[in-house]
Amino acid sequence: EVLLEESGGGLVRPGESLRLSCAVSGFTVSSNFMNWVRQTPGKGLEWVSVIYTDGSTYYADSVKGRFTISRDNSKNTLYLQMNSLRADDTAVYYCARDFSKGVLNAFDIWGQGTVVTVSS
Amino acid sequence: QSVLTQPPSASGTPGQRVTISCSGSSSNIGHNIVNWYQQLPGSAPKLLIYTTNQRPSGVPDRFSGSKSGTSASLAISGLQSDDEANYYCATWDDSLNGPVFGGGTKLTVL
């Protein structure tokens, strides 16, 4: 069964760090373009980051320099290291597969999401 | 606020046809394909339409997409109660160099 399962969310204070994980089942993380997308009630869905099959990484301007996407091929797991967290990073974070490998940016598999709350 | 503009709400009665619009610009919809996602309450988004008018396996042909210039539309025919959800358009933005989403449209089946 094809499945994405996020974990690692929680409540942190501004300036702190958090690492999200996305365990992948049913396909190989390294053979796919894997993304993080977040959702807030106020701003809706926002693309955060992508890691390509060749390991290249790209970020939204709002997180560039603070967030790092990576993967562990041996664990078939995607990660998002989030540093210097701010209140406006508060959101539900989803990992999602782009089945088109960047051609269409079409996300066909999504996890259930993990909640990140940044508050003092 | 979102790069792509959608009406915040739409509604229809069972069996009716409804359309949801998505307005963008020459840097996004004008030069790129559009995808649509359906998000049921309490669930993650689900890919509904890709490449403007293609349906993934399992999506009924009641759902269709189109694009003209810098706008796109999602049409739902034969509206059913379980179509009640939030719908999001998405595309690539050449200026932002990344995917962008609409603010979402909450569809209510009356």
mmCIF file of N, CA, C and O in Angstrom, chain A residues 45-113:
data_model
loop_
_atom_site.group_PDB
_atom_site.id
_atom_site.type_symbol
_atom_site.label_atom_id
_atom_site.label_comp_id
_atom_site.label_asym_id
_atom_site.label_seq_id
_atom_site.Cartn_x
_atom_site.Cartn_y
_atom_site.Cartn_z
ATOM 1 N N LEU A 45 -3.165 26.736 1.431
ATOM 2 C CA LEU A 45 -2.067 25.833 1.122
ATOM 3 C C LEU A 45 -0.864 26.620 0.619
ATOM 4 O O LEU A 45 -1.008 27.534 -0.198
ATOM 5 N N GLU A 46 0.307 26.265 1.118
ATOM 6 C CA GLU A 46 1.544 26.931 0.707
ATOM 7 C C GLU A 46 2.623 25.882 0.489
ATOM 8 O O GLU A 46 2.940 25.120 1.400
ATOM 9 N N TRP A 47 3.188 25.848 -0.700
ATOM 10 C CA TRP A 47 4.308 24.955 -0.974
ATOM 11 C C TRP A 47 5.521 25.433 -0.169
ATOM 12 O O TRP A 47 5.798 26.636 -0.103
ATOM 13 N N VAL A 48 6.252 24.462 0.415
ATOM 14 C CA VAL A 48 7.379 24.794 1.273
ATOM 15 C C VAL A 48 8.714 24.418 0.638
ATOM 16 O O VAL A 48 9.636 25.234 0.576
ATOM 17 N N SER A 49 8.807 23.154 0.166
ATOM 18 C CA SER A 49 10.110 22.691 -0.299
ATOM 19 C C SER A 49 9.947 21.424 -1.128
ATOM 20 O O SER A 49 8.933 20.733 -1.041
ATOM 21 N N VAL A 50 10.983 21.148 -1.938
ATOM 22 C CA VAL A 50 11.015 19.932 -2.751
ATOM 23 C C VAL A 50 12.427 19.379 -2.773
ATOM 24 O O VAL A 50 13.400 20.145 -2.705
ATOM 25 N N ILE A 51 12.540 18.066 -2.845
ATOM 26 C CA ILE A 51 13.821 17.408 -3.092
ATOM 27 C C ILE A 51 13.655 16.525 -4.321
ATOM 28 O O ILE A 51 12.727 15.725 -4.417
ATOM 29 N N TYR A 52 14.547 16.728 -5.293
ATOM 30 C CA TYR A 52 14.479 15.987 -6.542
ATOM 31 C C TYR A 52 15.158 14.628 -6.395
ATOM 32 O O TYR A 52 15.856 14.355 -5.424
ATOM 33 N N THR A 53 14.999 13.816 -7.404
ATOM 34 C CA THR A 53 15.635 12.503 -7.393
ATOM 35 C C THR A 53 17.163 12.620 -7.364
ATOM 36 O O THR A 53 17.834 11.761 -6.787
ATOM 37 N N ASP A 54 17.697 13.684 -7.955
ATOM 38 C CA ASP A 54 19.156 13.842 -7.954
ATOM 39 C C ASP A 54 19.678 14.503 -6.671
ATOM 40 O O ASP A 54 20.872 14.781 -6.556
ATOM 41 N N GLY A 55 18.772 14.770 -5.732
ATOM 42 C CA GLY A 55 19.162 15.369 -4.461
ATOM 43 C C GLY A 55 19.087 16.880 -4.424
ATOM 44 O O GLY A 55 19.301 17.486 -3.359
ATOM 45 N N SER A 56 18.797 17.523 -5.552
ATOM 46 C CA SER A 56 18.643 18.980 -5.561
ATOM 47 C C SER A 56 17.464 19.385 -4.677
ATOM 48 O O SER A 56 16.456 18.676 -4.631
ATOM 49 N N THR A 57 17.620 20.512 -4.018
ATOM 50 C CA THR A 57 16.568 20.985 -3.114
ATOM 51 C C THR A 57 16.195 22.428 -3.424
ATOM 52 O O THR A 57 17.046 23.228 -3.834
ATOM 53 N N TYR A 58 14.929 22.751 -3.229
ATOM 54 C CA TYR A 58 14.420 24.094 -3.490
ATOM 55 C C TYR A 58 13.426 24.464 -2.391
ATOM 56 O O TYR A 58 12.771 23.592 -1.819
ATOM 57 N N TYR A 59 13.345 25.769 -2.140
ATOM 58 C CA TYR A 59 12.532 26.245 -1.023
ATOM 59 C C TYR A 59 11.708 27.461 -1.407
ATOM 60 O O TYR A 59 12.101 28.258 -2.267
ATOM 61 N N ALA A 60 10.584 27.623 -0.727
ATOM 62 C CA ALA A 60 9.829 28.861 -0.822
ATOM 63 C C ALA A 60 10.641 29.967 -0.151
ATOM 64 O O ALA A 60 11.392 29.710 0.796
ATOM 65 N N ASP A 61 10.498 31.183 -0.647
ATOM 66 C CA ASP A 61 11.251 32.304 -0.079
ATOM 67 C C ASP A 61 10.991 32.459 1.418
ATOM 68 O O ASP A 61 11.877 32.879 2.163
ATOM 69 N N SER A 62 9.778 32.134 1.848
ATOM 70 C CA SER A 62 9.394 32.333 3.249
ATOM 71 C C SER A 62 10.163 31.432 4.222
ATOM 72 O O SER A 62 10.195 31.713 5.425
ATOM 73 N N VAL A 63 10.783 30.368 3.718
ATOM 74 C CA VAL A 63 11.493 29.450 4.612
ATOM 75 C C VAL A 63 12.969 29.297 4.236
ATOM 76 O O VAL A 63 13.723 28.622 4.955
ATOM 77 N N LYS A 64 13.367 29.908 3.137
ATOM 78 C CA LYS A 64 14.746 29.743 2.653
ATOM 79 C C LYS A 64 15.729 30.206 3.716
ATOM 80 O O LYS A 64 15.567 31.276 4.320
ATOM 81 N N GLY A 65 16.737 29.388 3.957
ATOM 82 C CA GLY A 65 17.747 29.716 4.953
ATOM 83 C C GLY A 65 17.409 29.245 6.349
ATOM 84 O O GLY A 65 18.260 29.250 7.239
ATOM 85 N N ARG A 66 16.153 28.837 6.564
ATOM 86 C CA ARG A 66 15.737 28.370 7.891
ATOM 87 C C ARG A 66 15.352 26.890 7.878
ATOM 88 O O ARG A 66 15.540 26.190 8.866
ATOM 89 N N PHE A 67 14.783 26.427 6.764
ATOM 90 C CA PHE A 67 14.332 25.039 6.660
ATOM 91 C C PHE A 67 15.273 24.265 5.744
ATOM 92 O O PHE A 67 15.825 24.816 4.787
ATOM 93 N N THR A 68 15.420 22.970 6.036
ATOM 94 C CA THR A 68 16.228 22.089 5.196
ATOM 95 C C THR A 68 15.479 20.787 4.945
ATOM 96 O O THR A 68 15.082 20.110 5.911
ATOM 97 N N ILE A 69 15.302 20.454 3.686
ATOM 98 C CA ILE A 69 14.674 19.188 3.306
ATOM 99 C C ILE A 69 15.770 18.166 3.047
ATOM 100 O O ILE A 69 16.833 18.493 2.514
ATOM 101 N N SER A 70 15.515 16.926 3.454
ATOM 102 C CA SER A 70 16.481 15.862 3.211
ATOM 103 C C SER A 70 15.753 14.529 3.187
ATOM 104 O O SER A 70 14.552 14.466 3.455
ATOM 105 N N ARG A 71 16.488 13.493 2.878
ATOM 106 C CA ARG A 71 15.892 12.151 2.889
ATOM 107 C C ARG A 71 16.938 11.142 3.340
ATOM 108 O O ARG A 71 18.150 11.374 3.193
ATOM 109 N N ASP A 72 16.455 10.051 3.887
ATOM 110 C CA ASP A 72 17.320 8.925 4.263
ATOM 111 C C ASP A 72 16.848 7.741 3.425
ATOM 112 O O ASP A 72 15.790 7.171 3.694
ATOM 113 N N ASN A 73 17.622 7.415 2.416
ATOM 114 C CA ASN A 73 17.200 6.366 1.492
ATOM 115 C C ASN A 73 17.106 5.009 2.194
ATOM 116 O O ASN A 73 16.237 4.195 1.871
ATOM 117 N N SER A 74 17.970 4.774 3.170
ATOM 118 C CA SER A 74 17.960 3.479 3.855
ATOM 119 C C SER A 74 16.700 3.307 4.706
ATOM 120 O O SER A 74 16.240 2.196 4.929
ATOM 121 N N LYS A 75 16.142 4.427 5.144
ATOM 122 C CA LYS A 75 14.920 4.382 5.948
ATOM 123 C C LYS A 75 13.684 4.729 5.119
ATOM 124 O O LYS A 75 12.563 4.710 5.640
ATOM 125 N N ASN A 76 13.905 5.069 3.843
ATOM 126 C CA ASN A 76 12.814 5.469 2.968
ATOM 127 C C ASN A 76 11.959 6.564 3.610
ATOM 128 O O ASN A 76 10.718 6.497 3.647
ATOM 129 N N THR A 77 12.650 7.563 4.126
ATOM 130 C CA THR A 77 11.995 8.619 4.916
ATOM 131 C C THR A 77 12.454 9.991 4.448
ATOM 132 O O THR A 77 13.618 10.198 4.127
ATOM 133 N N LEU A 78 11.500 10.912 4.423
ATOM 134 C CA LEU A 78 11.734 12.314 4.073
ATOM 135 C C LEU A 78 11.740 13.125 5.364
ATOM 136 O O LEU A 78 11.010 12.806 6.304
ATOM 137 N N TYR A 79 12.550 14.182 5.394
ATOM 138 C CA TYR A 79 12.632 15.020 6.590
ATOM 139 C C TYR A 79 12.473 16.494 6.216
ATOM 140 O O TYR A 79 12.733 16.910 5.085
ATOM 141 N N LEU A 80 12.085 17.273 7.227
ATOM 142 C CA LEU A 80 12.121 18.729 7.123
ATOM 143 C C LEU A 80 12.660 19.261 8.439
ATOM 144 O O LEU A 80 11.989 19.179 9.471
ATOM 145 N N GLN A 81 13.880 19.760 8.399
ATOM 146 C CA GLN A 81 14.482 20.401 9.562
ATOM 147 C C GLN A 81 14.077 21.865 9.556
ATOM 148 O O GLN A 81 14.360 22.573 8.583
ATOM 149 N N MET A 82 13.427 22.291 10.620
ATOM 150 C CA MET A 82 12.925 23.660 10.698
ATOM 151 C C MET A 82 13.631 24.383 11.841
ATOM 152 O O MET A 82 13.479 23.995 13.008
ATOM 153 N N ASN A 83 14.405 25.389 11.505
ATOM 154 C CA ASN A 83 15.127 26.192 12.501
ATOM 155 C C ASN A 83 14.563 27.608 12.558
ATOM 156 O O ASN A 83 13.851 28.047 11.645
ATOM 157 N N SER A 84 14.898 28.310 13.616
ATOM 158 C CA SER A 84 14.468 29.710 13.783
ATOM 159 C C SER A 84 12.978 29.863 13.504
ATOM 160 O O SER A 84 12.544 30.733 12.742
ATOM 161 N N LEU A 85 12.206 29.008 14.128
ATOM 162 C CA LEU A 85 10.769 29.002 13.859
ATOM 163 C C LEU A 85 10.117 30.299 14.315
ATOM 164 O O LEU A 85 10.504 30.916 15.320
ATOM 165 N N ARG A 86 9.110 30.712 13.553
ATOM 166 C CA ARG A 86 8.366 31.961 13.812
ATOM 167 C C ARG A 86 6.884 31.611 13.960
ATOM 168 O O ARG A 86 6.435 30.543 13.532
ATOM 169 N N ALA A 87 6.156 32.532 14.513
ATOM 170 C CA ALA A 87 4.720 32.314 14.716
ATOM 171 C C ALA A 87 4.011 32.014 13.396
ATOM 172 O O ALA A 87 3.077 31.204 13.347
ATOM 173 N N ASP A 88 4.462 32.652 12.310
ATOM 174 C CA ASP A 88 3.770 32.437 11.038
ATOM 175 C C ASP A 88 4.161 31.128 10.360
ATOM 176 O O ASP A 88 3.708 30.847 9.253
ATOM 177 N N ASP A 89 4.988 30.309 11.020
ATOM 178 C CA ASP A 89 5.249 28.947 10.548
ATOM 179 C C ASP A 89 4.210 27.970 11.103
ATOM 180 O O ASP A 89 4.222 26.788 10.733
ATOM 181 N N THR A 90 3.358 28.448 11.982
ATOM 182 C CA THR A 90 2.303 27.608 12.543
ATOM 183 C C THR A 90 1.382 27.109 11.438
ATOM 184 O O THR A 90 0.817 27.905 10.687
ATOM 185 N N ALA A 91 1.255 25.791 11.327
ATOM 186 C CA ALA A 91 0.479 25.215 10.222
ATOM 187 C C ALA A 91 0.397 23.701 10.381
ATOM 188 O O ALA A 91 1.090 23.109 11.211
ATOM 189 N N VAL A 92 -0.435 23.099 9.556
ATOM 190 C CA VAL A 92 -0.387 21.658 9.350
ATOM 191 C C VAL A 92 0.598 21.416 8.205
ATOM 192 O O VAL A 92 0.474 22.032 7.138
ATOM 193 N N TYR A 93 1.562 20.548 8.436
ATOM 194 C CA TYR A 93 2.587 20.260 7.434
ATOM 195 C C TYR A 93 2.307 18.886 6.815
ATOM 196 O O TYR A 93 2.175 17.893 7.531
ATOM 197 N N TYR A 94 2.234 18.875 5.490
ATOM 198 C CA TYR A 94 2.015 17.645 4.736
ATOM 199 C C TYR A 94 3.248 17.321 3.900
ATOM 200 O O TYR A 94 3.862 18.218 3.315
ATOM 201 N N CYS A 95 3.585 16.039 3.820
ATOM 202 C CA CYS A 95 4.518 15.615 2.788
ATOM 203 C C CYS A 95 3.678 15.103 1.619
ATOM 204 O O CYS A 95 2.562 14.586 1.815
ATOM 205 N N ALA A 96 4.185 15.272 0.412
ATOM 206 C CA ALA A 96 3.413 14.924 -0.776
ATOM 207 C C ALA A 96 4.352 14.514 -1.903
ATOM 208 O O ALA A 96 5.407 15.120 -2.086
ATOM 209 N N ARG A 97 3.932 13.504 -2.652
ATOM 210 C CA ARG A 97 4.710 13.050 -3.794
ATOM 211 C C ARG A 97 4.236 13.740 -5.070
ATOM 212 O O ARG A 97 3.031 13.859 -5.308
ATOM 213 N N ASP A 98 5.185 14.186 -5.885
ATOM 214 C CA ASP A 98 4.875 14.702 -7.219
ATOM 215 C C ASP A 98 5.081 13.562 -8.196
ATOM 216 O O ASP A 98 6.220 13.230 -8.535
ATOM 217 N N PHE A 99 4.000 12.958 -8.662
ATOM 218 C CA PHE A 99 4.129 11.780 -9.521
ATOM 219 C C PHE A 99 4.721 12.120 -10.886
ATOM 220 O O PHE A 99 5.247 11.244 -11.569
ATOM 221 N N SER A 100 4.677 13.405 -11.239
ATOM 222 C CA SER A 100 5.164 13.817 -12.557
ATOM 223 C C SER A 100 6.642 14.183 -12.548
ATOM 224 O O SER A 100 7.191 14.588 -13.569
ATOM 225 N N LYS A 101 7.261 14.073 -11.364
ATOM 226 C CA LYS A 101 8.683 14.387 -11.218
ATOM 227 C C LYS A 101 9.003 15.780 -11.739
ATOM 228 O O LYS A 101 9.966 15.984 -12.487
ATOM 229 N N GLY A 102 8.177 16.728 -11.319
ATOM 230 C CA GLY A 102 8.466 18.123 -11.609
ATOM 231 C C GLY A 102 7.884 18.650 -12.901
ATOM 232 O O GLY A 102 7.863 19.853 -13.113
ATOM 233 N N VAL A 103 7.422 17.764 -13.748
ATOM 234 C CA VAL A 103 6.899 18.212 -15.043
ATOM 235 C C VAL A 103 5.566 18.949 -14.865
ATOM 236 O O VAL A 103 5.316 19.981 -15.470
ATOM 237 N N LEU A 104 4.714 18.398 -14.008
ATOM 238 C CA LEU A 104 3.369 18.941 -13.804
ATOM 239 C C LEU A 104 3.168 19.500 -12.401
ATOM 240 O O LEU A 104 2.164 20.142 -12.138
ATOM 241 N N ASN A 105 4.116 19.239 -11.501
ATOM 242 C CA ASN A 105 3.939 19.619 -10.096
ATOM 243 C C ASN A 105 2.576 19.155 -9.588
ATOM 244 O O ASN A 105 1.828 19.930 -8.973
ATOM 245 N N ALA A 106 2.251 17.910 -9.868
ATOM 246 C CA ALA A 106 0.968 17.319 -9.469
ATOM 247 C C ALA A 106 1.227 16.353 -8.312
ATOM 248 O O ALA A 106 1.922 15.355 -8.476
ATOM 249 N N PHE A 107 0.632 16.664 -7.170
ATOM 250 C CA PHE A 107 0.896 15.912 -5.954
ATOM 251 C C PHE A 107 -0.186 14.853 -5.764
ATOM 252 O O PHE A 107 -1.305 15.167 -5.367
ATOM 253 N N ASP A 108 0.163 13.595 -6.045
ATOM 254 C CA ASP A 108 -0.866 12.557 -6.062
ATOM 255 C C ASP A 108 -0.984 11.782 -4.757
ATOM 256 O O ASP A 108 -2.011 11.172 -4.499
ATOM 257 N N ILE A 109 0.043 11.790 -3.945
ATOM 258 C CA ILE A 109 0.001 11.098 -2.657
ATOM 259 C C ILE A 109 0.339 12.098 -1.563
ATOM 260 O O ILE A 109 1.363 12.790 -1.650
ATOM 261 N N TRP A 110 -0.508 12.178 -0.540
ATOM 262 C CA TRP A 110 -0.326 13.093 0.579
ATOM 263 C C TRP A 110 -0.359 12.293 1.887
ATOM 264 O O TRP A 110 -1.081 11.305 2.005
ATOM 265 N N GLY A 111 0.391 12.763 2.861
ATOM 266 C CA GLY A 111 0.261 12.204 4.192
ATOM 267 C C GLY A 111 -0.943 12.810 4.896
ATOM 268 O O GLY A 111 -1.675 13.630 4.324
ATOM 269 N N GLN A 112 -1.129 12.417 6.138
ATOM 270 C CA GLN A 112 -2.276 12.913 6.899
ATOM 271 C C GLN A 112 -2.006 14.254 7.561
ATOM 272 O O GLN A 112 -2.922 14.904 8.049
ATOM 273 N N GLY A 113 -0.747 14.657 7.581
ATOM 274 C CA GLY A 113 -0.377 15.958 8.124
ATOM 275 C C GLY A 113 0.067 15.881 9.577
ATOM 276 O O GLY A 113 -0.373 15.019 10.335
#
